[in-house]
Coordinates of C-alpha atoms in Angstrom, one line a residue:
K13 CA 90.4 84.9 114.0
M14 CA 90.6 83.7 117.6
G15 CA 87.3 82.3 118.6
R16 CA 86.2 81.9 122.4
F17 CA 87.7 78.6 123.1
R18 CA 91.3 79.6 122.6
Y19 CA 90.7 83.1 124.0
E20 CA 89.4 81.4 127.2
F21 CA 92.3 79.0 127.4
L22 CA 94.7 82.0 126.6
L23 CA 93.2 84.1 129.7
Q24 CA 93.6 81.0 132.1
S25 CA 97.3 80.8 130.8
L26 CA 97.8 84.5 131.5
H27 CA 96.1 84.5 134.9
E28 CA 98.5 81.6 136.2
L29 CA 101.6 83.5 134.6
S30 CA 100.6 86.7 136.3
L31 CA 100.3 84.8 139.9
R32 CA 103.7 82.9 139.1
L33 CA 105.4 86.3 138.3
K34 CA 103.8 88.1 141.4
A35 CA 105.3 85.2 143.4
H36 CA 108.7 86.1 142.1
G37 CA 108.3 89.7 142.8
S38 CA 107.5 90.9 139.2
E39 CA 104.3 91.7 137.4
L40 CA 102.4 90.9 134.2
L41 CA 100.6 93.9 132.5
F42 CA 97.8 93.3 130.0
F43 CA 97.1 95.6 127.2
T44 CA 94.6 95.6 124.2
G45 CA 95.0 96.9 120.8
H46 CA 97.6 97.0 117.9
T47 CA 100.6 95.1 119.2
A48 CA 103.5 97.2 117.5
S49 CA 101.7 100.5 118.5
I50 CA 101.5 99.5 122.1
L51 CA 104.9 98.3 122.2
E52 CA 106.3 101.3 120.5
K53 CA 104.6 103.4 123.3
I54 CA 106.0 101.4 126.2
Y55 CA 109.5 101.0 124.5
R56 CA 109.8 104.9 124.2
F57 CA 108.0 105.8 127.6
L58 CA 110.6 103.5 129.4
N59 CA 113.6 104.3 127.2
A60 CA 114.0 100.7 127.0
Q61 CA 117.2 99.2 125.5
S62 CA 115.7 96.1 123.9
I63 CA 112.5 94.0 123.5
F64 CA 112.9 90.2 123.7
A65 CA 110.4 87.8 122.0
Q66 CA 110.1 84.4 120.7
N67 CA 111.2 84.2 117.0
E68 CA 108.4 83.4 114.8
R69 CA 108.5 82.3 111.1
A70 CA 105.0 82.8 109.6
Y71 CA 103.9 85.5 107.3
E72 CA 101.9 87.8 109.6
E73 CA 104.2 87.1 112.7
L74 CA 107.3 88.1 110.4
M75 CA 105.5 91.3 109.3
L76 CA 104.7 92.3 113.1
Q77 CA 108.4 91.4 114.0
N78 CA 109.4 93.8 111.2
Q79 CA 107.2 96.6 112.5
V80 CA 108.8 96.4 115.9
S81 CA 112.2 96.1 114.8
S82 CA 111.7 99.3 113.1
F83 CA 111.7 101.3 116.3
A84 CA 113.3 98.8 118.8
N85 CA 116.3 96.6 119.2
L86 CA 114.3 93.5 118.8
Q87 CA 115.9 90.4 120.4
L88 CA 114.5 87.2 119.0
I89 CA 115.1 83.9 120.7
D90 CA 114.1 80.4 119.1
G91 CA 111.6 78.5 121.1
S92 CA 108.8 75.8 121.1
M93 CA 111.0 73.5 119.0
L94 CA 113.2 70.4 119.8
V95 CA 115.6 71.3 117.2
T96 CA 116.4 75.0 116.6
P97 CA 117.8 76.2 113.3
Q98 CA 121.4 76.7 114.6
H99 CA 121.7 73.3 115.8
A100 CA 119.9 71.4 112.7
P101 CA 122.0 69.3 110.7
F102 CA 121.0 71.3 107.3
S103 CA 120.5 74.9 106.7
I104 CA 116.9 76.0 106.3
D105 CA 117.1 76.2 102.4
K106 CA 118.1 72.3 102.5
S107 CA 115.4 71.4 105.0
P108 CA 113.8 68.3 103.8
F109 CA 110.7 68.6 101.8
Y110 CA 109.1 65.4 102.9
Y111 CA 108.5 64.5 106.7
T112 CA 110.1 61.1 106.7
A113 CA 113.5 62.4 105.5
F114 CA 113.2 65.4 107.9
K115 CA 112.4 63.0 110.9
N116 CA 115.4 60.8 110.0
K117 CA 117.8 63.5 110.0
V118 CA 116.7 65.4 113.2
W119 CA 115.8 62.1 115.3
D120 CA 118.9 61.8 117.2
L121 CA 119.1 65.6 118.0
A122 CA 115.3 65.8 119.0
N123 CA 115.8 62.8 121.5
I124 CA 118.6 64.8 123.3
S125 CA 117.1 68.2 123.4
A126 CA 116.6 69.2 127.0
P127 CA 114.7 72.1 128.5
V128 CA 116.8 74.8 130.3
S129 CA 116.8 74.8 134.2
D130 CA 114.1 76.5 136.0
I131 CA 113.9 80.3 136.4
L132 CA 114.8 80.7 140.0
S133 CA 114.4 84.3 140.3
V134 CA 112.8 87.4 138.2
K135 CA 114.3 90.8 138.6
P136 CA 111.4 92.9 140.2
F137 CA 110.0 96.0 138.3
Q138 CA 110.8 98.2 140.9
S139 CA 108.0 100.5 140.4
I140 CA 105.6 100.6 137.4
P141 CA 104.9 104.1 136.5
D142 CA 101.2 105.3 136.7
E143 CA 101.0 105.9 132.9
L144 CA 101.7 102.4 132.0
L145 CA 99.1 101.3 134.6
L146 CA 96.6 103.5 133.0
M147 CA 97.3 102.1 129.5
S148 CA 97.2 98.6 130.9
S149 CA 94.0 96.9 132.1
E150 CA 92.9 93.9 134.1
I151 CA 93.3 90.4 132.7
P152 CA 89.6 89.6 131.7
Q153 CA 88.1 86.8 133.8
A154 CA 88.1 83.4 132.0
S155 CA 85.1 81.1 132.0
N156 CA 85.5 77.6 133.2
D157 CA 83.5 75.8 130.4
T158 CA 86.4 75.0 128.2
K159 CA 87.4 71.4 127.6
F160 CA 90.9 72.0 128.7
N161 CA 92.4 74.4 131.6
G162 CA 95.1 76.8 130.6
G163 CA 98.3 77.5 132.2
E164 CA 101.7 75.7 132.9
T165 CA 100.5 73.9 136.0
A166 CA 97.3 72.3 134.2
G167 CA 99.8 71.2 131.2
V168 CA 102.3 69.5 133.6
N169 CA 99.3 67.9 135.7
H170 CA 97.8 66.8 132.4
L171 CA 101.1 65.3 131.2
T172 CA 101.7 63.6 134.5
R173 CA 98.2 62.2 134.7
Y174 CA 98.5 61.0 130.9
I175 CA 101.8 59.0 131.7
E176 CA 100.6 57.6 135.1
S177 CA 97.3 56.5 133.4
G178 CA 99.4 54.0 131.4
A179 CA 97.7 55.4 128.1
V180 CA 101.0 56.5 127.0
F181 CA 102.0 52.8 126.3
S182 CA 98.9 52.1 124.0
Y183 CA 99.1 55.6 122.0
A184 CA 99.9 54.0 118.7
E185 CA 96.7 51.5 119.0
T186 CA 94.4 54.3 120.2
R187 CA 95.6 57.5 118.5
N188 CA 93.0 57.3 115.5
Q189 CA 89.8 57.0 117.7
L190 CA 87.7 59.8 117.7
S191 CA 86.9 60.3 121.5
G192 CA 87.9 59.2 124.7
D193 CA 89.8 60.4 127.9
Y194 CA 93.2 59.3 127.1
F195 CA 93.0 57.9 123.3
S196 CA 95.2 60.7 122.3
S197 CA 97.8 62.8 124.4
H198 CA 95.7 65.8 124.2
M199 CA 98.8 67.9 125.0
A200 CA 98.4 70.1 121.9
P201 CA 96.7 73.1 123.6
W202 CA 99.4 73.7 126.1
L203 CA 102.4 73.2 123.4
A204 CA 100.4 75.5 121.3
N205 CA 100.6 78.6 123.4
G206 CA 103.9 77.8 125.2
A207 CA 102.6 76.8 128.6
L208 CA 104.2 73.4 127.9
S209 CA 107.6 72.8 126.4
P210 CA 108.0 69.9 123.8
R211 CA 111.5 69.6 125.3
I212 CA 109.9 68.7 128.7
V213 CA 107.5 66.2 127.0
M214 CA 110.4 64.5 125.1
Q215 CA 112.5 64.4 128.5
K216 CA 109.5 62.6 130.2
L217 CA 109.2 60.3 127.4
N218 CA 112.7 59.4 127.5
G219 CA 112.6 58.7 131.1
L220 CA 109.9 55.9 130.8
I221 CA 110.5 52.2 131.1
L222 CA 109.3 50.3 128.3
N223 CA 108.6 46.7 128.7
D224 CA 107.1 45.5 125.6
E225 CA 107.1 46.3 121.8
P226 CA 103.7 48.0 121.9
A227 CA 105.0 50.4 124.5
V228 CA 108.1 51.1 122.5
Q229 CA 106.0 51.7 119.1
S230 CA 103.6 54.1 121.2
V231 CA 106.2 56.1 122.8
Q232 CA 108.2 56.3 119.5
T233 CA 104.8 57.5 117.7
I234 CA 104.2 60.3 120.2
K235 CA 108.0 61.5 119.7
E236 CA 107.1 61.5 115.9
Q237 CA 104.0 63.8 116.5
L238 CA 106.5 66.2 118.3
I239 CA 108.8 66.1 115.5
W240 CA 105.8 66.9 113.1
R241 CA 105.7 70.2 114.9
D242 CA 109.3 71.2 114.1
Y243 CA 108.8 69.9 110.6
F244 CA 106.1 72.2 109.9
R245 CA 108.0 75.1 111.4
Y246 CA 111.0 74.4 108.9
L247 CA 108.6 73.9 106.1
I248 CA 107.3 77.6 106.5
M249 CA 110.8 78.9 107.0
R250 CA 111.9 77.3 103.9
Y251 CA 108.8 78.3 101.6
G252 CA 107.6 81.3 103.4
A253 CA 104.2 82.8 102.4
R254 CA 103.8 80.0 99.6
L255 CA 102.3 77.6 102.0
F256 CA 99.4 79.9 102.3
W257 CA 98.8 80.2 98.7
L258 CA 95.7 78.5 97.3
S259 CA 98.0 76.4 95.1
G260 CA 100.4 75.8 98.2
L261 CA 103.7 74.1 97.4
R262 CA 102.5 72.4 94.3
S263 CA 102.9 73.8 90.8
S264 CA 99.9 71.9 89.4
T265 CA 96.7 71.3 91.4
P266 CA 93.2 70.3 90.7
A267 CA 90.7 73.3 90.7
M268 CA 89.1 74.6 93.9
Y269 CA 86.2 76.9 94.1
N270 CA 84.9 79.7 96.6
D271 CA 81.8 77.9 97.0
T272 CA 80.1 79.6 100.1
D273 CA 77.1 77.2 100.1
S274 CA 78.9 74.2 100.4
F275 CA 81.5 75.8 102.8
D276 CA 78.6 77.0 105.2
K277 CA 77.0 73.4 105.1
W278 CA 80.3 71.9 106.0
R279 CA 81.1 74.2 108.9
Q280 CA 77.7 74.0 110.4
G281 CA 77.6 70.2 110.1
K282 CA 74.9 70.1 107.6
T283 CA 76.6 68.1 104.7
G284 CA 74.3 65.1 105.1
V285 CA 77.5 62.9 105.7
D286 CA 77.2 61.7 109.1
I287 CA 80.9 61.4 110.3
V288 CA 81.8 64.8 108.8
D289 CA 78.9 66.6 110.4
A290 CA 79.3 64.8 113.7
L291 CA 82.9 66.0 113.7
M292 CA 82.1 69.6 112.8
N293 CA 79.5 69.8 115.4
E294 CA 82.0 68.6 118.0
L295 CA 84.6 71.2 116.9
R296 CA 81.8 74.1 117.0
S297 CA 80.9 72.9 120.4
T298 CA 84.2 72.3 122.2
G299 CA 87.0 73.7 120.1
F300 CA 88.5 70.2 119.8
M301 CA 88.7 67.5 117.3
S302 CA 90.7 64.3 117.2
N303 CA 93.5 64.0 114.8
R304 CA 91.8 61.3 112.6
G305 CA 88.6 63.4 112.6
R306 CA 90.7 66.5 111.3
M307 CA 92.1 64.3 108.5
L308 CA 88.6 63.3 107.4
V309 CA 86.9 66.6 107.3
S310 CA 89.6 68.4 105.6
Y311 CA 89.9 65.8 103.0
Y312 CA 86.0 66.0 102.5
L313 CA 86.0 69.8 102.1
A314 CA 89.1 70.0 99.9
K315 CA 88.9 66.9 97.8
E316 CA 85.3 66.0 97.7
L317 CA 83.5 69.4 97.8
K318 CA 86.5 70.9 96.1
V319 CA 86.1 74.1 98.2
N320 CA 89.0 76.4 98.9
W321 CA 91.3 74.7 101.6
Q322 CA 92.3 78.1 102.8
W323 CA 88.7 78.6 104.0
G324 CA 88.9 75.4 105.9
A325 CA 92.1 76.3 107.5
A326 CA 90.8 79.7 108.6
W327 CA 87.7 78.1 110.1
F328 CA 90.0 75.8 112.2
E329 CA 92.0 78.9 113.2
H330 CA 88.9 80.5 114.5
L331 CA 87.7 77.5 116.6
L332 CA 90.6 75.2 117.5
I333 CA 91.9 75.5 121.1
D334 CA 95.1 74.2 120.1
Y335 CA 95.6 76.2 117.0
D336 CA 99.1 77.0 115.9
V337 CA 99.7 78.6 112.5
Y338 CA 102.4 76.1 111.6
S339 CA 100.7 72.7 112.3
N340 CA 97.3 73.9 111.1
Y341 CA 98.2 75.5 107.8
G342 CA 101.0 72.8 107.4
N343 CA 98.4 69.9 107.7
W344 CA 95.5 71.6 105.8
A345 CA 98.0 71.9 102.7
Y346 CA 99.0 68.3 103.3
Q347 CA 95.5 66.9 103.4
S348 CA 94.3 69.2 100.4
G349 CA 97.1 68.0 98.2
R350 CA 98.7 71.3 98.4
G351 CA 101.6 70.5 100.7
T352 CA 103.9 67.7 101.1
D353 CA 101.9 64.5 101.0
S354 CA 103.7 62.3 98.5
R355 CA 100.3 61.1 97.4
V356 CA 98.5 64.3 96.4
N357 CA 95.5 62.4 95.3
R358 CA 95.0 60.3 98.6
R359 CA 91.4 59.4 99.2
F360 CA 89.4 58.3 102.1
N361 CA 86.2 56.1 101.9
L362 CA 84.1 58.1 104.5
T363 CA 81.7 55.2 105.1
K364 CA 84.5 52.8 105.9
Q365 CA 86.3 55.4 108.1
A366 CA 83.1 55.8 110.0
E367 CA 82.7 51.8 110.5
K368 CA 86.3 51.6 111.4
F369 CA 86.6 54.4 114.1
D370 CA 82.9 54.6 115.2
A371 CA 81.9 51.1 114.7
N372 CA 79.0 51.4 117.3
G373 CA 77.8 54.7 116.3
D374 CA 78.4 56.2 119.6
F375 CA 80.4 59.4 118.4
R376 CA 77.9 59.9 115.8
A377 CA 74.9 59.7 118.1
K378 CA 76.4 62.2 120.5
W379 CA 77.1 65.0 118.0
L380 CA 74.4 64.7 115.5
D381 CA 71.3 66.9 115.8

């Protein structure tokens, strides 16, 4: 499930977290194996009172939380969101189906959401028992060949550079490009694994001085992208495992097929459609793809090739450095006509899309064999 790009990014994040905890007199222990089994051993060995974790809402994550709660007092805290369920202006079962309605209801709350103050101290673990040390292992050393560097410091530095570059004020104009240094915010990898809080991003955006209408529109568009993250979380809270079904959230959908040959050509960048192949080669080589690119390749797999959209979502899950279950499966269901797109039969003219977003052909020249 987790390919090397996200794994390396995660290792980099863990190394920095470990150093920061040591600076506070604490420690980060690294274990490999089945999560619930490891936690049960630690919980019983320490005679612990509680286990604290971020509350997750997707199917497999809920299964894991249920396993842990069977032997431990599991305390779950909502995180990685702008508007948590206890503050939402609706109950989960009344969460709007369509994004625009959702955005309109949470906009004011999302804009005033603020991060809690920094942790000033961490209670030291007085002495780590030898048995725990024997169960744990060193965090594997990460390579440095990923497109992004993991960890909170790298995430905050990237956000600062992005804002200082001025690109934040032209985001609405550039966000659909396929490549470039700051055509997009590129904050998703840090947001996805929790190294960067969406509330910190929102706070930074609200502190900007906006001098013209393009700047106002660009900052608003970035905020809307942050709200999309919440939207997909609420969608899974409301509909649960249905979002992962082949039919998704729709009762009647065009047929899709488990066509292995077509899927293999798609994932290997050998479909014969230049823009699709270039994008898939970029993904395979870097673990990254632009937002516009993801729309085009998911459309092509699901609606042109009519291949099972779940396969495409799983391939993205394997390769994307910024994968998170909510946005990935929510977007794939949306683009395949199985989700909440009001135009379930939306089509793209891939030739025109390539001419518009790669007019001089540089992107295709770079990524085509």
